[in-house]
Amino acid sequence: MSADPPTPDEVWKLITATVMDTRDGWKRAVAERTGLPFSRVRVLRRLHAGPLSVKQLAHAAAMDAPAATVAVNDLEERGLVVRECDPNDRRTKLVSITPAGRAAVERAMTTPDPAPEAVRALTSDDLSTLAAILRKLH
């Protein structure tokens, strides 16, 4: 008798656990390489696509508005973001990434990120299968 096939939610849980449980070393390396807490790099990455209000940024970075304000204040002091009035609503400030902020994101994203040992241990056939499935998802 065979086991029931896994549900999409079960598979997703396995994927996210595999990634989330193996990223701490890379996050530390990013923080060391950029001189920024990883949470600040995450904020900068959200701004890479374009300006956001602090409220939008908080939502995009999965943090509350006060934490987003603290992060923006810190990044602004470091010269990595600027606040400007929204031309469509002068009551709202938009946060934009500066060239120095873009350079910090580039340093972060080019930080080496070797595969965890569990992935390295897969056979060539398993790696090919996994890559094909992930390409479908991407």
Coordinates of C-alpha atoms in Angstrom, one line a residue:
M1 CA 0.0 0.0 0.0
S2 CA 1.5 3.4 -1.0
A3 CA 1.3 6.6 0.9
D4 CA -1.0 9.3 -0.3
P5 CA 0.7 11.9 -2.5
P6 CA 1.8 15.1 -0.7
T7 CA -0.5 18.1 -0.9
P8 CA 0.8 21.3 -2.5
D9 CA 0.8 22.9 1.0
E10 CA 3.0 20.0 2.4
V11 CA 5.5 20.4 -0.5
W12 CA 5.6 24.2 0.0
K13 CA 6.3 23.7 3.7
L14 CA 9.2 21.5 2.8
I15 CA 10.6 24.0 0.2
T16 CA 10.3 27.0 2.6
A17 CA 11.8 25.1 5.5
T18 CA 14.7 24.0 3.4
V19 CA 15.4 27.5 2.3
M20 CA 14.7 29.4 5.5
D21 CA 16.6 26.9 7.7
T22 CA 19.8 27.2 5.7
R23 CA 20.0 31.0 5.0
D24 CA 21.5 32.2 8.3
G25 CA 25.1 31.9 7.2
W26 CA 24.4 33.9 4.0
K27 CA 22.5 36.6 5.9
R28 CA 25.4 37.0 8.2
A29 CA 27.8 37.2 5.2
V30 CA 25.6 39.8 3.6
A31 CA 25.5 41.9 6.8
E32 CA 29.3 41.6 7.1
R33 CA 29.9 42.5 3.5
T34 CA 27.5 45.5 3.5
G35 CA 28.0 46.7 7.0
L36 CA 24.2 46.7 7.4
P37 CA 21.9 44.6 9.4
F38 CA 20.1 42.2 7.1
S39 CA 16.8 43.8 7.8
R40 CA 18.1 47.0 6.2
V41 CA 19.3 45.2 3.1
R42 CA 15.8 43.7 2.9
V43 CA 14.3 47.2 2.9
L44 CA 16.7 48.4 0.3
R45 CA 15.8 45.5 -2.0
R46 CA 12.2 46.4 -1.8
L47 CA 13.1 50.0 -2.9
H48 CA 15.2 48.7 -5.8
A49 CA 12.1 48.7 -8.1
G50 CA 11.0 52.2 -7.3
P51 CA 10.0 54.7 -4.6
L52 CA 7.5 53.6 -1.9
S53 CA 5.7 55.4 0.9
V54 CA 6.8 54.2 4.4
K55 CA 3.4 52.4 4.7
Q56 CA 3.9 50.6 1.4
L57 CA 7.5 49.8 2.3
A58 CA 6.4 48.4 5.7
H59 CA 3.9 46.1 3.9
A60 CA 6.4 45.1 1.2
A61 CA 9.1 44.2 3.9
A62 CA 6.6 42.5 6.2
M63 CA 7.2 44.9 9.1
D64 CA 5.1 47.3 11.0
A65 CA 5.1 51.0 10.2
P66 CA 7.2 52.1 13.3
A67 CA 9.9 49.5 12.4
A68 CA 9.9 50.7 8.8
T69 CA 10.3 54.3 10.0
V70 CA 13.3 53.3 12.1
A71 CA 14.8 51.5 9.2
V72 CA 14.2 54.4 6.8
N73 CA 15.7 56.9 9.4
D74 CA 18.8 54.7 9.7
L75 CA 19.2 54.2 5.9
E76 CA 18.7 57.9 5.3
E77 CA 21.4 58.8 7.9
R78 CA 23.7 56.4 6.0
G79 CA 22.9 58.1 2.6
L80 CA 21.3 55.0 1.2
V81 CA 17.8 56.4 0.8
V82 CA 16.1 59.8 0.5
R83 CA 12.6 61.0 1.4
E84 CA 10.8 63.3 -1.0
C85 CA 7.2 64.6 -1.2
D86 CA 4.9 62.5 -3.3
P87 CA 4.1 64.7 -6.3
N88 CA 0.5 63.3 -6.3
D89 CA 0.0 63.8 -2.5
R90 CA 2.1 66.3 -0.8
R91 CA 1.1 64.8 2.6
T92 CA 2.9 61.6 1.7
K93 CA 6.7 61.1 1.6
L94 CA 8.2 58.7 -0.8
V95 CA 11.3 56.8 0.0
S96 CA 13.8 56.3 -2.8
I97 CA 17.0 54.4 -3.0
T98 CA 20.2 56.4 -3.7
P99 CA 23.1 55.3 -5.9
A100 CA 25.0 54.3 -2.7
G101 CA 21.9 52.2 -1.7
R102 CA 21.9 50.5 -5.1
A103 CA 25.6 49.7 -4.6
A104 CA 24.9 48.2 -1.2
V105 CA 22.2 46.0 -2.7
E106 CA 24.6 44.9 -5.5
R107 CA 27.2 44.0 -2.8
A108 CA 24.5 42.1 -0.9
M109 CA 23.2 40.2 -3.9
T110 CA 26.7 39.2 -5.1
T111 CA 27.6 37.7 -1.8
P112 CA 28.4 34.0 -2.4
D113 CA 25.6 31.7 -1.5
P114 CA 26.7 28.1 -1.7
A115 CA 24.1 25.4 -1.7
P116 CA 23.5 23.7 1.6
E117 CA 25.0 20.3 2.2
A118 CA 21.7 18.5 1.7
V119 CA 21.5 19.9 -1.9
R120 CA 25.1 19.1 -2.5
A121 CA 24.5 15.5 -1.5
L122 CA 21.8 15.0 -4.2
T123 CA 22.7 12.9 -7.2
S124 CA 23.0 14.4 -10.7
D125 CA 19.7 12.9 -11.6
D126 CA 18.0 14.3 -8.5
L127 CA 19.5 17.8 -9.2
S128 CA 18.3 17.7 -12.8
T129 CA 14.8 16.7 -11.7
L130 CA 14.7 19.3 -8.9
A131 CA 16.0 22.0 -11.3
A132 CA 13.4 21.1 -13.9
I133 CA 10.6 21.4 -11.3
L134 CA 11.9 24.7 -9.9
R135 CA 12.2 26.1 -13.4
K136 CA 8.5 25.3 -13.9
L137 CA 7.6 27.1 -10.7
H138 CA 9.8 30.1 -11.7

